[in-house]
mmCIF file of C-alpha atoms and ligand atoms in Angstrom:
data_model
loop_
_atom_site.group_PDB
_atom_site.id
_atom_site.type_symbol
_atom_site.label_atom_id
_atom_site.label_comp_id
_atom_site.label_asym_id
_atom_site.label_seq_id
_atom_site.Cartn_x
_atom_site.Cartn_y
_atom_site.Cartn_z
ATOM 1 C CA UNK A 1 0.000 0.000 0.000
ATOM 2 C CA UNK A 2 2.926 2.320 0.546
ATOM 3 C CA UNK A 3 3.780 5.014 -2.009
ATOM 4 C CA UNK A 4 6.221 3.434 -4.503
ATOM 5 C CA UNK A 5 8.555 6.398 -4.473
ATOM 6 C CA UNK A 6 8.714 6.047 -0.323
ATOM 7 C CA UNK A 7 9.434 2.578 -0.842
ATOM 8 C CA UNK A 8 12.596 3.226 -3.232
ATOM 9 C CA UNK A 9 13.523 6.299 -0.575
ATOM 10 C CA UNK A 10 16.025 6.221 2.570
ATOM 11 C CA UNK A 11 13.951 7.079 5.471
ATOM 12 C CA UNK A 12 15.039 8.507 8.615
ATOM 13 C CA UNK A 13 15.263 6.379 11.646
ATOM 14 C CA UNK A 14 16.542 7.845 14.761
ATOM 15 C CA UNK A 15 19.718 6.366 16.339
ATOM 16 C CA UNK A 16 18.969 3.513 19.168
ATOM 17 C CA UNK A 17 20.303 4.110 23.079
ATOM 18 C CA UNK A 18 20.969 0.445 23.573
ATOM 19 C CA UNK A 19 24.077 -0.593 25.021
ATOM 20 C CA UNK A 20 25.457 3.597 24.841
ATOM 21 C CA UNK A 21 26.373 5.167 27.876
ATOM 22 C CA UNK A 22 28.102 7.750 26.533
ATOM 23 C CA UNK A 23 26.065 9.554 24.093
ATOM 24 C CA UNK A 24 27.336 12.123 21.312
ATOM 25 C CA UNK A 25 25.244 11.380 18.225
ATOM 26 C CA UNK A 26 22.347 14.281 18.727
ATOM 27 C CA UNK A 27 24.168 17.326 19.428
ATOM 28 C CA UNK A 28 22.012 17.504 22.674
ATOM 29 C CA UNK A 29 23.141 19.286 25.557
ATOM 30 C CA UNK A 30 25.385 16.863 27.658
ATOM 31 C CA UNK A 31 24.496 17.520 31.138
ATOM 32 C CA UNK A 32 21.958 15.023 32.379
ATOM 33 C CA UNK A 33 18.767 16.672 33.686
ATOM 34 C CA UNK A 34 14.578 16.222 33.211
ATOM 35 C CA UNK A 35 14.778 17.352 29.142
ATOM 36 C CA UNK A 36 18.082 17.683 27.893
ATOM 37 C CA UNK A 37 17.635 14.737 25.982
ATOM 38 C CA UNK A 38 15.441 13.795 23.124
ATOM 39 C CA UNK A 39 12.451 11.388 23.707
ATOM 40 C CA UNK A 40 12.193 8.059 22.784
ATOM 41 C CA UNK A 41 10.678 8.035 19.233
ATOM 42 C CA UNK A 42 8.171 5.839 20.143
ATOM 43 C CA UNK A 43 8.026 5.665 23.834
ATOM 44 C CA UNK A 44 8.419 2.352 25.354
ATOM 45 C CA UNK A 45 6.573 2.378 28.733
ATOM 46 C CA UNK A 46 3.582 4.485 27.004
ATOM 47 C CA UNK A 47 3.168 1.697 24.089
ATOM 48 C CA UNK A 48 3.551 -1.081 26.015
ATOM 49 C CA UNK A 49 0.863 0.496 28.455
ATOM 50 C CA UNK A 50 -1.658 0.949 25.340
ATOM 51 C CA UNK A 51 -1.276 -2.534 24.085
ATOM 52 C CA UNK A 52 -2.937 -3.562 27.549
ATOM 53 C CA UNK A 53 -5.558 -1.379 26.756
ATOM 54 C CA UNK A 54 -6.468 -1.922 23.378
ATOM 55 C CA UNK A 55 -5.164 -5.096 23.810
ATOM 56 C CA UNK A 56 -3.117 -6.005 20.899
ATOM 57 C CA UNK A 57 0.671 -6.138 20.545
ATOM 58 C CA UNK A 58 3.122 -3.619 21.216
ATOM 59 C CA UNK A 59 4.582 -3.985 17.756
ATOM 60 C CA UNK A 60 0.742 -3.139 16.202
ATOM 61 C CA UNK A 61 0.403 0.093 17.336
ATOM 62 C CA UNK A 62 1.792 3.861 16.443
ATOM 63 C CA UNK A 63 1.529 6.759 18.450
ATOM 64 C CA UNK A 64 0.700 10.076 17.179
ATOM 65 C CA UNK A 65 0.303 13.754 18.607
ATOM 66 C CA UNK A 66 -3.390 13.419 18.009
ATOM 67 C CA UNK A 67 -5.077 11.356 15.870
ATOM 68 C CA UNK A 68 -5.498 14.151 13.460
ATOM 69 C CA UNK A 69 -1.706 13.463 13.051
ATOM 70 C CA UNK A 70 -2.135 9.800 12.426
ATOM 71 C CA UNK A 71 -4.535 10.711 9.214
ATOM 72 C CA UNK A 72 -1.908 13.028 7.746
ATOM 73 C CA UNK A 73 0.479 9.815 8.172
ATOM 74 C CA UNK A 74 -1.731 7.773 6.256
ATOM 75 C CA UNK A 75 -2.843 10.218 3.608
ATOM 76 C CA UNK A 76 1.414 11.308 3.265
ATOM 77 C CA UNK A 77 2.495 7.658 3.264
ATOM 78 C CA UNK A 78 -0.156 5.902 0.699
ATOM 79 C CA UNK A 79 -1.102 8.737 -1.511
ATOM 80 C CA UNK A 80 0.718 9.887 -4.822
ATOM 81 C CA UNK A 81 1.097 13.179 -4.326
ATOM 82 C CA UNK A 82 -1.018 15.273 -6.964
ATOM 83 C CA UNK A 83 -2.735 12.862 -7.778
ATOM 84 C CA UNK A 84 -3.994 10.040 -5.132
ATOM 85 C CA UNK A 85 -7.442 9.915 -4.423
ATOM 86 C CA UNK A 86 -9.186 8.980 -0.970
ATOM 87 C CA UNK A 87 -13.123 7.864 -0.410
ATOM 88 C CA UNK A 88 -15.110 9.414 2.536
ATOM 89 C CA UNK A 89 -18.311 9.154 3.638
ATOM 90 C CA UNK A 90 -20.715 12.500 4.239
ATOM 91 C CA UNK A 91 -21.429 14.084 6.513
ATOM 92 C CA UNK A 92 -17.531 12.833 7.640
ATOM 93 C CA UNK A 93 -14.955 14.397 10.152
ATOM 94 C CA UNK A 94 -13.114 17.355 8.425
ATOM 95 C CA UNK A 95 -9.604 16.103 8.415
ATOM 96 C CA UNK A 96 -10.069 13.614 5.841
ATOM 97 C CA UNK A 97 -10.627 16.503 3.373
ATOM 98 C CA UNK A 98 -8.336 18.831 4.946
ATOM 99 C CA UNK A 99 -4.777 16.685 4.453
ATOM 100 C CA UNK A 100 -6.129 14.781 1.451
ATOM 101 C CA UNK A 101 -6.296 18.763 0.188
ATOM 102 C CA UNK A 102 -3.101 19.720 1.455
ATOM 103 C CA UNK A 103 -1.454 16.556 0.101
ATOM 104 C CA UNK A 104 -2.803 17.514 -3.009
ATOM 105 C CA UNK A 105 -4.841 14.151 -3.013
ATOM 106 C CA UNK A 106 -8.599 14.587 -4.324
ATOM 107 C CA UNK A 107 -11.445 13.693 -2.140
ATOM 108 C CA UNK A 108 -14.576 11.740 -3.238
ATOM 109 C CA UNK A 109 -17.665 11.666 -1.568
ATOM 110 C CA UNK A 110 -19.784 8.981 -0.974
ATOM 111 C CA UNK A 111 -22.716 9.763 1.386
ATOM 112 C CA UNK A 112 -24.002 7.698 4.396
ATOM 113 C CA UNK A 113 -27.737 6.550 3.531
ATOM 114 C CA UNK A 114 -29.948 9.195 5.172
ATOM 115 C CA UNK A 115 -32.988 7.111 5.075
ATOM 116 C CA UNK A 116 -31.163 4.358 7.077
ATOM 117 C CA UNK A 117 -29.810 6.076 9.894
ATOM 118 C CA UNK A 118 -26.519 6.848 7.613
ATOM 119 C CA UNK A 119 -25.248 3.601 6.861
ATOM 120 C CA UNK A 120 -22.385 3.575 4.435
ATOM 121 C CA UNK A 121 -23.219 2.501 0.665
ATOM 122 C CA UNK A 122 -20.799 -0.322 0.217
ATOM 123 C CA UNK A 123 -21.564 -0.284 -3.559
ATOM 124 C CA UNK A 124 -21.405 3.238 -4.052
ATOM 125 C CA UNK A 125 -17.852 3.125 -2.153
ATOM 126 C CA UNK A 126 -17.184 0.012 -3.881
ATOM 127 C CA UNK A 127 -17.859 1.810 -7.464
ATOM 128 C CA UNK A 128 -16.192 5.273 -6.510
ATOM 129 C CA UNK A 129 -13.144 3.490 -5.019
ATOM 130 C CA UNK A 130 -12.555 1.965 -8.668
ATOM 131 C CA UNK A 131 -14.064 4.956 -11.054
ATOM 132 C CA UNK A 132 -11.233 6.964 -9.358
ATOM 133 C CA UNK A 133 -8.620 4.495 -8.559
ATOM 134 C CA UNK A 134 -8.762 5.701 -4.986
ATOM 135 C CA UNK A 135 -6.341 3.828 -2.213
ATOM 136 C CA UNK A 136 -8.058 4.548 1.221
ATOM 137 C CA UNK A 137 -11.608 4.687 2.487
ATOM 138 C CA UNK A 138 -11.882 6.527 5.755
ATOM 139 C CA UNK A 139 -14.797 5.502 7.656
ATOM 140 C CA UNK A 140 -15.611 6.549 11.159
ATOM 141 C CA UNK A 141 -17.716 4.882 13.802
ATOM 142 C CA UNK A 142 -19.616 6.615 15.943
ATOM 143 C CA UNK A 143 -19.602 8.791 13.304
ATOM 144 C CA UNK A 144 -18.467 12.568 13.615
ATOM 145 C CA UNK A 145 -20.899 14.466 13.144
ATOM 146 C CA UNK A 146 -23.672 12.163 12.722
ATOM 147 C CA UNK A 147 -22.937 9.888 15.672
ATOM 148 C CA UNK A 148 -24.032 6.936 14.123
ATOM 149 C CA UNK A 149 -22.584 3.591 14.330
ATOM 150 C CA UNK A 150 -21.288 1.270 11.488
ATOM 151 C CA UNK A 151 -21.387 -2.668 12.428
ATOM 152 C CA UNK A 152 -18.880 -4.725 11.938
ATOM 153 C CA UNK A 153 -20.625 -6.851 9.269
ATOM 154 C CA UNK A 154 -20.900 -3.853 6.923
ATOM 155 C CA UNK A 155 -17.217 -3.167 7.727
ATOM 156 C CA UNK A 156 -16.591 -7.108 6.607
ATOM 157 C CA UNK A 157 -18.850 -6.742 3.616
ATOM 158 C CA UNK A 158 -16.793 -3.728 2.435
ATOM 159 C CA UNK A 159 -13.635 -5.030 2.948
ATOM 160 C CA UNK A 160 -14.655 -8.523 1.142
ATOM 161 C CA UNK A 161 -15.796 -6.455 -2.053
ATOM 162 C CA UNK A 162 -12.707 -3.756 -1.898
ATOM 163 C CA UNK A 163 -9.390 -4.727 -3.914
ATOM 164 C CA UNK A 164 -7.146 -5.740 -1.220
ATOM 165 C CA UNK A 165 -4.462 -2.832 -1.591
ATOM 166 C CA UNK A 166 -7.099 -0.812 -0.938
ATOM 167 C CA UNK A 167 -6.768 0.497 2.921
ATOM 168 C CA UNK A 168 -9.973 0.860 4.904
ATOM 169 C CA UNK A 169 -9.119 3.240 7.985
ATOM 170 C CA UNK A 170 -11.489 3.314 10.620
ATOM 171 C CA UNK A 171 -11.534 6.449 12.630
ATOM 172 C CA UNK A 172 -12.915 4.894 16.355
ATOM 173 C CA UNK A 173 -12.224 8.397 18.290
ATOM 174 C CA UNK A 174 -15.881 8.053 20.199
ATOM 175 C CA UNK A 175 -15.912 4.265 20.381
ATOM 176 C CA UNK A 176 -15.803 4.078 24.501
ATOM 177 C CA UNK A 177 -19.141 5.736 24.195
ATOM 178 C CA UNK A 178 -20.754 3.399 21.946
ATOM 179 C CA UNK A 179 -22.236 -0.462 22.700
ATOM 180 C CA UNK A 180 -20.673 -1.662 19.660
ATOM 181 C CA UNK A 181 -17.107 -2.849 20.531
ATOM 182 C CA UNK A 182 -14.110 -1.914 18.945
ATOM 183 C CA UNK A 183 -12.516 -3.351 15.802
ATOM 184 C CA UNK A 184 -9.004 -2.819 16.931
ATOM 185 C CA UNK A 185 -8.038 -6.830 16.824
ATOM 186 C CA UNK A 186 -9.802 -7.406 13.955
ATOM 187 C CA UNK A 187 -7.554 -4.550 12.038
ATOM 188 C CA UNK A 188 -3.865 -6.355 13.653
ATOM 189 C CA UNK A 189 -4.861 -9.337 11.891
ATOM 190 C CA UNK A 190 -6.125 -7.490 8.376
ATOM 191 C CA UNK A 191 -3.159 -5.860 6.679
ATOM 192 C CA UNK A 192 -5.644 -3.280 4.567
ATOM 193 C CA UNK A 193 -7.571 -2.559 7.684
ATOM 194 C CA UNK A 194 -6.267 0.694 10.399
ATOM 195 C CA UNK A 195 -7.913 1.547 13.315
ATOM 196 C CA UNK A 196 -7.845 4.812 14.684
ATOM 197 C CA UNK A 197 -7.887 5.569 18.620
ATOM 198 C CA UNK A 198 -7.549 8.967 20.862
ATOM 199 C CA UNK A 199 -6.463 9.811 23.952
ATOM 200 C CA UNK A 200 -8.518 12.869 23.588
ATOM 201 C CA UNK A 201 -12.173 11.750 24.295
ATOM 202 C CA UNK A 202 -13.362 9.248 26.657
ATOM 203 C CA UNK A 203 -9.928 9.331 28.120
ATOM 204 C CA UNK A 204 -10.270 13.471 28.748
ATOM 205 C CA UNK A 205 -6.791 14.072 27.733
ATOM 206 C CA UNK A 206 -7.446 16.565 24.670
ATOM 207 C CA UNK A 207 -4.712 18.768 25.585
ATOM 208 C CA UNK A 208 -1.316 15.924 25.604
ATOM 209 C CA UNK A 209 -2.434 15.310 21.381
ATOM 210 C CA UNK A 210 -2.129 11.713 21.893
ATOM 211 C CA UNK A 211 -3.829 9.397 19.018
ATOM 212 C CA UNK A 212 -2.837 5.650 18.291
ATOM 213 C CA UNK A 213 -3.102 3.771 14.901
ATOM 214 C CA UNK A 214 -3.764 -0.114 15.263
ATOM 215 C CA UNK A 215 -3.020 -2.433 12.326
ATOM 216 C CA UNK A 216 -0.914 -5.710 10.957
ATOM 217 C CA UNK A 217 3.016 -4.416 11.706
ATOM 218 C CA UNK A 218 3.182 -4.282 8.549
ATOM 219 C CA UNK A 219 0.952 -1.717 7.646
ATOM 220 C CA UNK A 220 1.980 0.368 10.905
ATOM 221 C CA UNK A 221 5.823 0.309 9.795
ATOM 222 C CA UNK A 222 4.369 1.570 6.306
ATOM 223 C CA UNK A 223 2.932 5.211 8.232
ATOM 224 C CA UNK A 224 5.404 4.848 11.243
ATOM 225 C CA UNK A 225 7.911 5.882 7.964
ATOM 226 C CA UNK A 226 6.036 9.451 7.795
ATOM 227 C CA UNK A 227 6.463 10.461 11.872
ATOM 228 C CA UNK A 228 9.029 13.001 12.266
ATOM 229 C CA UNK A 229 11.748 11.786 14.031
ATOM 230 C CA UNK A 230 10.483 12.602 18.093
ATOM 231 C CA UNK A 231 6.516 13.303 17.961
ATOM 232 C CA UNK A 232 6.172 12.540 21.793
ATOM 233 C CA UNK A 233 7.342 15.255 24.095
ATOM 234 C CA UNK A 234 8.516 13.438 27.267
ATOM 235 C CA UNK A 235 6.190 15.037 29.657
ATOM 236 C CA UNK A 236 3.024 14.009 27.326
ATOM 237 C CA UNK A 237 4.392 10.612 28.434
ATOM 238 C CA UNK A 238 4.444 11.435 32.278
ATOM 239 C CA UNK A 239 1.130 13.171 32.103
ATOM 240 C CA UNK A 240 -0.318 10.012 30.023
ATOM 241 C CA UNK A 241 1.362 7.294 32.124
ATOM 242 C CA UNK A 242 -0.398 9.006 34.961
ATOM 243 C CA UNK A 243 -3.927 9.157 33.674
ATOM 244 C CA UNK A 244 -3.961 5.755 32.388
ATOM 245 C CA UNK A 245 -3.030 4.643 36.001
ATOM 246 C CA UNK A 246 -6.131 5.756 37.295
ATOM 247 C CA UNK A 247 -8.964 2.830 37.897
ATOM 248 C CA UNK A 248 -11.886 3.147 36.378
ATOM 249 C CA UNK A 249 -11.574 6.266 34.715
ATOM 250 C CA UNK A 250 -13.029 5.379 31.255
ATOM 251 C CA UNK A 251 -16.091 3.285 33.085
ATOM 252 C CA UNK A 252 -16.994 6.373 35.163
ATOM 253 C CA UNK A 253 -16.278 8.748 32.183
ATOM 254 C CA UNK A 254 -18.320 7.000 30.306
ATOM 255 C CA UNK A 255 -21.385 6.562 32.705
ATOM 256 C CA UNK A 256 -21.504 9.906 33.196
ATOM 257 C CA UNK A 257 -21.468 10.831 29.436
ATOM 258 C CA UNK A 258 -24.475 8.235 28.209
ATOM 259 C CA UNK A 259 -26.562 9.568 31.115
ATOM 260 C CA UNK A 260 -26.332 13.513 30.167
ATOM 261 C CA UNK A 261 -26.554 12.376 26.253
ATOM 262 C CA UNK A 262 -30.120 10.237 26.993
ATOM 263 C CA UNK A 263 -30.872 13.279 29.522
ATOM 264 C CA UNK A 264 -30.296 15.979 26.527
ATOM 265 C CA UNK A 265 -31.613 13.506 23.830
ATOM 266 C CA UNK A 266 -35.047 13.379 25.620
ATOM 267 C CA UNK A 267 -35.354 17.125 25.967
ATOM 268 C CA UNK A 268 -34.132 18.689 22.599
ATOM 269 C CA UNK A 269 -36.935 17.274 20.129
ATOM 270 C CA UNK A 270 -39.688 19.026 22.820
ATOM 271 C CA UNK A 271 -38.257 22.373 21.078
ATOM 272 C CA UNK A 272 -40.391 24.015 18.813
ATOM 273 C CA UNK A 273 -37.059 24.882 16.410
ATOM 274 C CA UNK A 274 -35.898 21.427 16.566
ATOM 275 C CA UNK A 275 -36.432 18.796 13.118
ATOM 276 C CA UNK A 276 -34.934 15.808 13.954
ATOM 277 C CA UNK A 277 -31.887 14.405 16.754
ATOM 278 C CA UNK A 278 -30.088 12.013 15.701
ATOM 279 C CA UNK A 279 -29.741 8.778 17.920
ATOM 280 C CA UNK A 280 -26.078 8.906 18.758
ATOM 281 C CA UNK A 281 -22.965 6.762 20.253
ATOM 282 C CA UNK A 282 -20.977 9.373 20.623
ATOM 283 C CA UNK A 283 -20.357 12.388 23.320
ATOM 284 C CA UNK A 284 -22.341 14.641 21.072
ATOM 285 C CA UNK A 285 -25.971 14.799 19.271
ATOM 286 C CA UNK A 286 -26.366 15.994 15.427
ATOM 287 C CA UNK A 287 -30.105 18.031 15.329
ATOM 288 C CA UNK A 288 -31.125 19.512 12.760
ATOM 289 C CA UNK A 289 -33.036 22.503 13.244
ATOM 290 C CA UNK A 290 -34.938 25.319 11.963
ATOM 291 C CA UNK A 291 -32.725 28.177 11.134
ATOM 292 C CA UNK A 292 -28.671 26.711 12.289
ATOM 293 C CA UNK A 293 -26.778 29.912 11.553
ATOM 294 C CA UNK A 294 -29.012 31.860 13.549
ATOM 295 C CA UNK A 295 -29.674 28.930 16.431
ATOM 296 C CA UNK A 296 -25.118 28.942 16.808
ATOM 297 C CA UNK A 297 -25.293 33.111 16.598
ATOM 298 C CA UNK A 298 -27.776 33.598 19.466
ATOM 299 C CA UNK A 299 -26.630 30.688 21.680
ATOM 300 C CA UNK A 300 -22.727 32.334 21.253
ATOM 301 C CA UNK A 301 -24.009 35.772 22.007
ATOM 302 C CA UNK A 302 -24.820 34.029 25.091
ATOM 303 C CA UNK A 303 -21.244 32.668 26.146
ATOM 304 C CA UNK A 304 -22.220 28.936 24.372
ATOM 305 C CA UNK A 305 -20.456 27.524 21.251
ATOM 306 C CA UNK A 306 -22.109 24.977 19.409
ATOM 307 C CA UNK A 307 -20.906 23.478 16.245
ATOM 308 C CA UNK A 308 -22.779 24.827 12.824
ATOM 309 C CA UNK A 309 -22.024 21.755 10.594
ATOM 310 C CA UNK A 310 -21.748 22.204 7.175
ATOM 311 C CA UNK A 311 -24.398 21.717 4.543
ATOM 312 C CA UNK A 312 -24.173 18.477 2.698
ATOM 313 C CA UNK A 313 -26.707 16.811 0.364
ATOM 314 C CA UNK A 314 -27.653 14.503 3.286
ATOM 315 C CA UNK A 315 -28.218 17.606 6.014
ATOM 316 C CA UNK A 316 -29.347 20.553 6.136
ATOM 317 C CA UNK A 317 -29.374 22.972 9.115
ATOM 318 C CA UNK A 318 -27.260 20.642 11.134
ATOM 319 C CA UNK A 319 -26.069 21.589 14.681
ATOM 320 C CA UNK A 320 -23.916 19.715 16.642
ATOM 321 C CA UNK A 321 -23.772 19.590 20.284
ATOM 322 C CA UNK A 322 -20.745 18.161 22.624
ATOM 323 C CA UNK A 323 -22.875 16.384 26.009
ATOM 324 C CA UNK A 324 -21.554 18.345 29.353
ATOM 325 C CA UNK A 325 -21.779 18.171 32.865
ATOM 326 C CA UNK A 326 -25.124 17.695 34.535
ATOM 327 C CA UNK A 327 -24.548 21.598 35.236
ATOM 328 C CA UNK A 328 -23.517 22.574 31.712
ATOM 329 C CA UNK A 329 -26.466 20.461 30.067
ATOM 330 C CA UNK A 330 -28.676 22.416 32.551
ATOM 331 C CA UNK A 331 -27.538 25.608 31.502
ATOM 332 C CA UNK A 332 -27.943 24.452 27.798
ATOM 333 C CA UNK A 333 -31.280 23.796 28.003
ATOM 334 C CA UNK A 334 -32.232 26.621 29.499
ATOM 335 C CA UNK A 335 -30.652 28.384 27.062
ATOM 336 C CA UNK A 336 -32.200 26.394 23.939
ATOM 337 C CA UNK A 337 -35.563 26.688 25.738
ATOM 338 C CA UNK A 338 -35.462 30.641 25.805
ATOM 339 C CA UNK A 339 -34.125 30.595 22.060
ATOM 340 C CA UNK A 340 -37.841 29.617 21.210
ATOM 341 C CA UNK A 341 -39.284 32.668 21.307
ATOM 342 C CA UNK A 342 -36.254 33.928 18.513
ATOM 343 C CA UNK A 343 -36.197 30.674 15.957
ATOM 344 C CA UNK A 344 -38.990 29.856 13.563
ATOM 345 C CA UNK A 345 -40.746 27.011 15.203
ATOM 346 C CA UNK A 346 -40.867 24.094 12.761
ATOM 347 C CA UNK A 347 -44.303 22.355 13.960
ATOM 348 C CA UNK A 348 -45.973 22.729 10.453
ATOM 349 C CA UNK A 349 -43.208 20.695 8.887
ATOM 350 C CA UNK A 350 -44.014 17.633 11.185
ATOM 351 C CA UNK A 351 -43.619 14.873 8.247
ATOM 352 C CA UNK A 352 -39.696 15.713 8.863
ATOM 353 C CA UNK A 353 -39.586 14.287 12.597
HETATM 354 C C1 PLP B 401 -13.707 11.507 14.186
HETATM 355 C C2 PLP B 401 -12.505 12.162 14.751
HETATM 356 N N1 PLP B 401 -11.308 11.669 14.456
HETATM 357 C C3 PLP B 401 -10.196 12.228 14.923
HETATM 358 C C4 PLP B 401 -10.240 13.347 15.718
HETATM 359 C C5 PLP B 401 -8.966 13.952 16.158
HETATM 360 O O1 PLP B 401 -8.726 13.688 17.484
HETATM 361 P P1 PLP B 401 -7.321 13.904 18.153
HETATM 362 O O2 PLP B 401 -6.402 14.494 17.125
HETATM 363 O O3 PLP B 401 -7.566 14.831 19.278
HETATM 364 O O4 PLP B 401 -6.886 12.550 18.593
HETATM 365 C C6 PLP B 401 -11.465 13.912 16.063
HETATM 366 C C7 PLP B 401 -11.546 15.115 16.880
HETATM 367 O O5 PLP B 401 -12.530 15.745 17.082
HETATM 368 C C8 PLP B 401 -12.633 13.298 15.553
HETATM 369 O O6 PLP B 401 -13.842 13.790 15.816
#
């Protein structure tokens, strides 16, 4: 799957500590203290720590600062650039576009199915994939911004009628919050299949920028080649190490997060301005509402930011809302509930509901 130029092409691989006790190879500064090293290039203690959790092998897995770095990886290392193509699925996480763009890569779209709860269109993907001799299909379950789900069958079915140097990437950044478990094992042991985890989301830990890839080794050395030499600032590490020592932080996190989602999920379609929720596995609800622009203005004007997503085919008027605290939530809804009196209400157009 790798670029054929990359795979002709020295790449950089940064010089190994074993066995060196005196070392002179980095230009560092020589006086041992917290940071006057570089880190590890992949840290050690951190990966073998994730392989518990995700449990697959320490050799299957990649970190990144972020998983929005991990797509970049993936678009860099498998795309021609100028003129690779990759498949997503709309209404589809940003970042697909965005470093396909800057890669110089095109984009096609193939939309989720509307009228089933946006389901991916395995023949449509199928089709595009080969109309435009495109080498990755990014998928994501729950699904940002819909939050819906894709099952594991449909991922099957998709990969069985795919050409096998075709990579499916699977962007799982919400999957804690969903019932439908994770397809990380399946991907170690499918060399055209990458899953993609965060620290950033269940795990609370937006601000270290830590994302993981999960795939065959082969396929992970393939993107592994794109990382600059030392993504992983050492006290990322620390701070990480430290988190992920804490029990039952994701079960708790979690909890918490499917409550205030059923909580808000129950209230928003009692709002005269509000079409149609979306049911969602995520930490977030899509609606889609009367007027958007004006629904994102009014609630900012009032100190909240919601997410305006863009118009697609599929949507129209779509906000998206990240689930808070119970205190947060409470505040929302008292804010949505005063924003009647401002926003067309939408009862006439009940056959949308
Ligand atoms: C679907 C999806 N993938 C990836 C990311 C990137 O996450 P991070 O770079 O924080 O790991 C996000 C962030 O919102 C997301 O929604």
């Amino acid at each position: 799957m790798i670029r054929t130029d990359l795979n002709a092409a020295p790449m950089y691989v940064a010089p190994s500590k074993q066995g060196i006790d005196l070392k002179l190879d980095a230009n560092e500064w020589p006086v041992e203290d917290e940071f006057n090293r570089y880190p590890e290039p992949q840290p050690r203690a951190l990966i073998e720590e994730l392989s518990q959790v995700y449990e697959v092998d320490t050799k299957q897995l990649l970190l990144s600062r972020g998983s929005d770095e991990a797509i970049d990886l993936i678009i860099r290392s498998v795309l021609q650039p100028g003129n690779g193509a990759l498949v997503q699925c709309s209404p589809a996480f940003e970042m697909y576009r965005h470093y396909a763009t800057l890669h110089g890569a095109k984009t096609i779209n193939c939309p989720l199915k509307r009228s089933d709860d946006f389901a991916i269109d395995i023949p449509a993907i199928v089709m595009a994939t080969r109309q435009n001799d495109a080498s990755i299909v990014f998928l994501c379950s729950p699904n940002n911004p819909s939050g819906t789900t894709i099952s594991e069958d449909q991922i099957g079915r998709l990969l069985d009628a795919l050409a096998p140097e075709v990579l499916v990437v699977l962007d799982e950044a919400y999957v804690e919050f969903s019932v439908l478990p994770s397809l990380a094992k399946q991907a170690t042991q499918t060399p055209n299949l990458i899953v993609l985890r965060t620290l950033s989301k269940a795990y609370g830990l937006a601000g270290l920028r830590l994302g993981v890839a999960i795939g065959a080794e082969t396929t992970i050395n393939t993107i592994a080649a794109a990382l600059p030499p030392y993504p992983i600032p050492s006290p990322v590490v620390d701070a990480a190490m430290q988190a992920l020592s804490t029990p039952n932080l994701i079960e708790l996190r979690v909890q918490q997060v499917r409550r205030a989602r059923e909580q808000l999920k129950r209230a928003l379609p009692q709002l005269s301005y509000v079409l149609k929720v979306w049911p969602s596995d995520a930490n977030f609800l899509l609606l889609e509402v009367s007027d958007a622009d004006r629904l994102v203005k009014q609630a900012r004007a009032s100190g909240v930011s919601l997410r305006r997503v863009t118009e697609y085919a599929n949507l129209n008027n779509a906000v998206r809302i990240s689930v808070g605290t119970q205190q947060q939530n409470d505040r929302l809804l008292k804010l949505l509930i005063d924003l009647q009196s401002t926003l067309p209400g939408q009862r006439a157009m009940a056959g949308n509901h």
